Coordinates of N, CA and C in Angstrom, one line a residue:
X1 N 1.2 -1.2 -0.2 CA -0.3 0.2 0.3 C 0.9 1.3 -0.2
X2 N 1.1 2.1 -0.9 CA 1.6 3.0 -1.5 C 1.3 4.1 0.1
X3 N -0.5 4.4 0.0 CA -0.5 5.3 0.5 C -1.8 4.7 1.1
X4 N -1.0 5.5 3.0 CA -1.2 4.8 3.7 C -3.0 5.9 4.5
X5 N -2.5 7.4 4.7 CA -3.5 8.0 5.0 C -5.0 7.8 5.8
X6 N -5.2 6.7 4.9 CA -7.0 6.8 5.3 C -7.0 5.8 5.6
X7 N -5.5 4.3 6.3 CA -5.3 3.9 6.7 C -5.4 4.6 8.5
X8 N -4.0 5.3 8.4 CA -3.2 5.5 9.6 C -4.1 6.7 10.2
X9 N -5.3 7.4 9.4 CA -6.6 8.0 10.4 C -7.1 7.2 11.0
X10 N -7.8 5.8 10.3 CA -8.8 5.3 11.2 C -7.7 4.1 11.9
X11 N -6.8 4.1 12.1 CA -6.4 3.8 13.4 C -5.7 5.1 14.6
X12 N -5.3 5.3 13.9 CA -5.3 7.0 15.5 C -7.0 6.7 15.7
X13 N -7.9 6.7 15.2 CA -9.3 7.3 15.7 C -9.8 5.5 15.7
X14 N -9.4 4.9 16.2 CA -9.4 3.3 16.1 C -10.7 3.2 17.3
X15 N -10.3 4.8 18.6 CA -11.7 4.0 19.5 C -12.1 4.7 19.8
X16 N -12.6 5.3 18.3 CA -14.1 6.3 17.9 C -15.1 4.8 17.7
X17 N -14.2 4.0 17.0 CA -15.1 2.7 16.5 C -15.5 1.8 18.0
X18 N -17.0 1.0 17.4 CA -17.8 -0.1 18.2 C -16.9 -1.2 17.9
X19 N -16.6 -1.5 16.1 CA -16.4 -2.6 16.1 C -15.5 -3.1 14.6
X20 N -14.2 -3.5 14.8 CA -13.6 -3.5 13.3 C -13.3 -4.8 12.9
X21 N -14.3 -4.8 11.6 CA -14.3 -5.9 10.9 C -13.2 -6.3 9.9
X22 N -12.4 -7.4 9.9 CA -11.6 -7.7 9.1 C -12.2 -8.6 8.3
X23 N -11.5 -8.9 6.6 CA -12.6 -10.0 5.7 C -11.3 -10.0 5.4
X24 N -9.9 -10.1 6.0 CA -8.7 -11.4 5.3 C -7.8 -11.3 6.0
X25 N -6.5 -12.3 5.9 CA -5.2 -12.9 6.9 C -4.5 -11.9 6.7
X26 N -4.5 -11.0 5.4 CA -3.4 -9.4 4.8 C -4.0 -8.4 5.8
X27 N -5.0 -8.8 5.3 CA -5.4 -7.2 5.6 C -5.4 -6.7 7.8
X28 N -5.7 -8.7 8.1 CA -5.2 -9.0 10.0 C -3.7 -7.4 9.6
X29 N -3.1 -8.8 8.7 CA -1.3 -8.7 9.0 C -1.1 -6.8 8.8
X30 N -1.8 -6.7 7.5 CA -1.5 -4.7 7.2 C -2.0 -4.4 8.1
X31 N -2.7 -4.4 9.0 CA -3.3 -3.8 9.8 C -2.7 -3.6 11.5
X32 N -2.0 -4.8 11.1 CA -1.3 -5.3 12.7 C 0.0 -4.6 13.1
X33 N 0.1 -4.4 11.4 CA 2.2 -4.0 11.2 C 1.4 -2.5 11.3
X34 N 0.5 -2.1 9.9 CA 0.5 -0.6 10.4 C 0.3 -0.2 12.0
X35 N -0.2 -0.7 12.9 CA -0.8 0.0 14.4 C 0.9 0.1 15.1
X36 N 1.5 -1.2 14.8 CA 1.9 -1.7 15.9 C 3.6 -0.1 14.9
X37 N 3.8 0.1 14.0 CA 4.6 1.3 14.0 C 3.8 2.5 14.3
X38 N 2.8 2.4 13.8 CA 2.1 4.1 14.8 C 1.9 3.7 16.2
X39 N 2.5 2.8 17.2 CA 2.7 2.7 18.5 C 1.2 2.9 18.7
X40 N -0.1 2.3 18.0 CA -1.0 2.7 18.3 C -1.5 1.0 18.9
X41 N -2.0 1.2 20.1 CA -2.7 -0.5 20.4 C -4.2 0.0 20.5
X42 N -4.3 -1.5 20.4 CA -6.4 -1.7 19.8 C -6.5 -1.5 20.9
X43 N -7.9 -0.8 22.0 CA -8.4 -0.3 22.6 C -9.4 -2.2 23.2
X44 N -9.7 -2.5 24.4 CA -10.2 -3.2 24.5 C -11.8 -3.8 24.0
X45 N -12.3 -2.0 24.0 CA -13.6 -1.7 23.9 C -14.4 -2.0 22.8
X46 N -12.8 -2.1 21.2 CA -13.8 -2.4 20.2 C -14.0 -3.6 20.1
X47 N -14.7 -4.2 19.8 CA -15.0 -5.3 19.3 C -14.3 -6.4 18.0
X48 N -13.4 -7.0 17.8 CA -13.8 -6.9 16.6 C -14.2 -8.5 15.8
X49 N -14.5 -8.4 14.2 CA -15.6 -9.1 14.0 C -14.8 -9.8 12.5
X50 N -14.7 -11.1 11.8 CA -14.2 -11.1 10.8 C -14.5 -12.6 9.8
X51 N -15.0 -12.4 9.5 CA -14.7 -13.2 7.6 C -13.8 -14.7 7.4
X52 N -14.7 -15.3 7.9 CA -14.1 -16.6 7.8 C -12.8 -17.1 9.0
X53 N -12.9 -18.5 9.2 CA -12.0 -19.0 10.0 C -10.8 -19.0 10.2
X54 N -10.0 -18.6 8.7 CA -8.3 -18.5 9.1 C -8.3 -16.4 9.5
X55 N -9.1 -15.9 9.1 CA -9.4 -14.7 9.2 C -9.3 -14.5 10.6
X56 N -10.0 -15.0 11.7 CA -10.7 -15.4 13.3 C -8.5 -15.9 14.0
X57 N -8.5 -17.0 12.8 CA -6.6 -17.5 13.8 C -6.1 -16.2 13.5
X58 N -6.1 -15.6 12.6 CA -4.8 -14.6 12.3 C -4.9 -13.6 13.2
X59 N -6.6 -13.1 14.1 CA -6.9 -12.0 15.3 C -6.4 -13.1 16.2
X60 N -6.6 -14.2 16.8 CA -6.7 -14.5 18.0 C -5.1 -15.2 17.6
X61 N -4.0 -15.1 16.9 CA -2.7 -15.4 16.8 C -2.2 -14.2 17.5
X62 N -2.1 -13.0 17.3 CA -2.2 -11.9 18.0 C -2.2 -11.8 19.6
X63 N -3.4 -13.1 19.6 CA -3.3 -12.8 21.5 C -4.5 -12.0 21.8
X64 N -6.1 -11.4 20.2 CA -7.3 -10.6 20.9 C -8.2 -11.9 21.3
X65 N -9.4 -11.2 21.1 CA -10.6 -12.1 20.9 C -11.4 -11.9 20.1
X66 N -12.6 -12.7 18.9 CA -12.8 -12.5 18.1 C -14.3 -12.1 18.5
X67 N -15.5 -11.6 18.6 CA -16.3 -10.6 18.5 C -17.1 -11.7 17.9
X68 N -17.5 -11.8 16.3 CA -18.0 -12.1 15.6 C -17.8 -13.1 14.5
X69 N -17.8 -14.0 14.2 CA -17.5 -14.8 12.6 C -19.2 -15.0 12.4
X70 N -19.2 -14.2 11.5 CA -20.8 -14.7 10.8 C -21.0 -15.9 10.3
X71 N -21.6 -16.5 10.0 CA -22.0 -18.1 9.0 C -21.8 -17.7 7.8
X72 N -22.0 -16.8 7.6 CA -23.3 -16.3 5.4 C -22.2 -14.6 5.6

């Protein structure tokens, strides 16, 4: 990703979100790598929803709890 300004803005304001949805393992990796670089920690109050078991495992492997995995 060349321009991370929109992602950075979302990350800096992540405490304003109730739920963050990850749709892929790559999205998890990119987002959490960027949060680490920006020194932003995902607040405990923000719930995490994911699409698919592989994406859920990526979140769990980072030490976070998945709030929702929709069946469809």
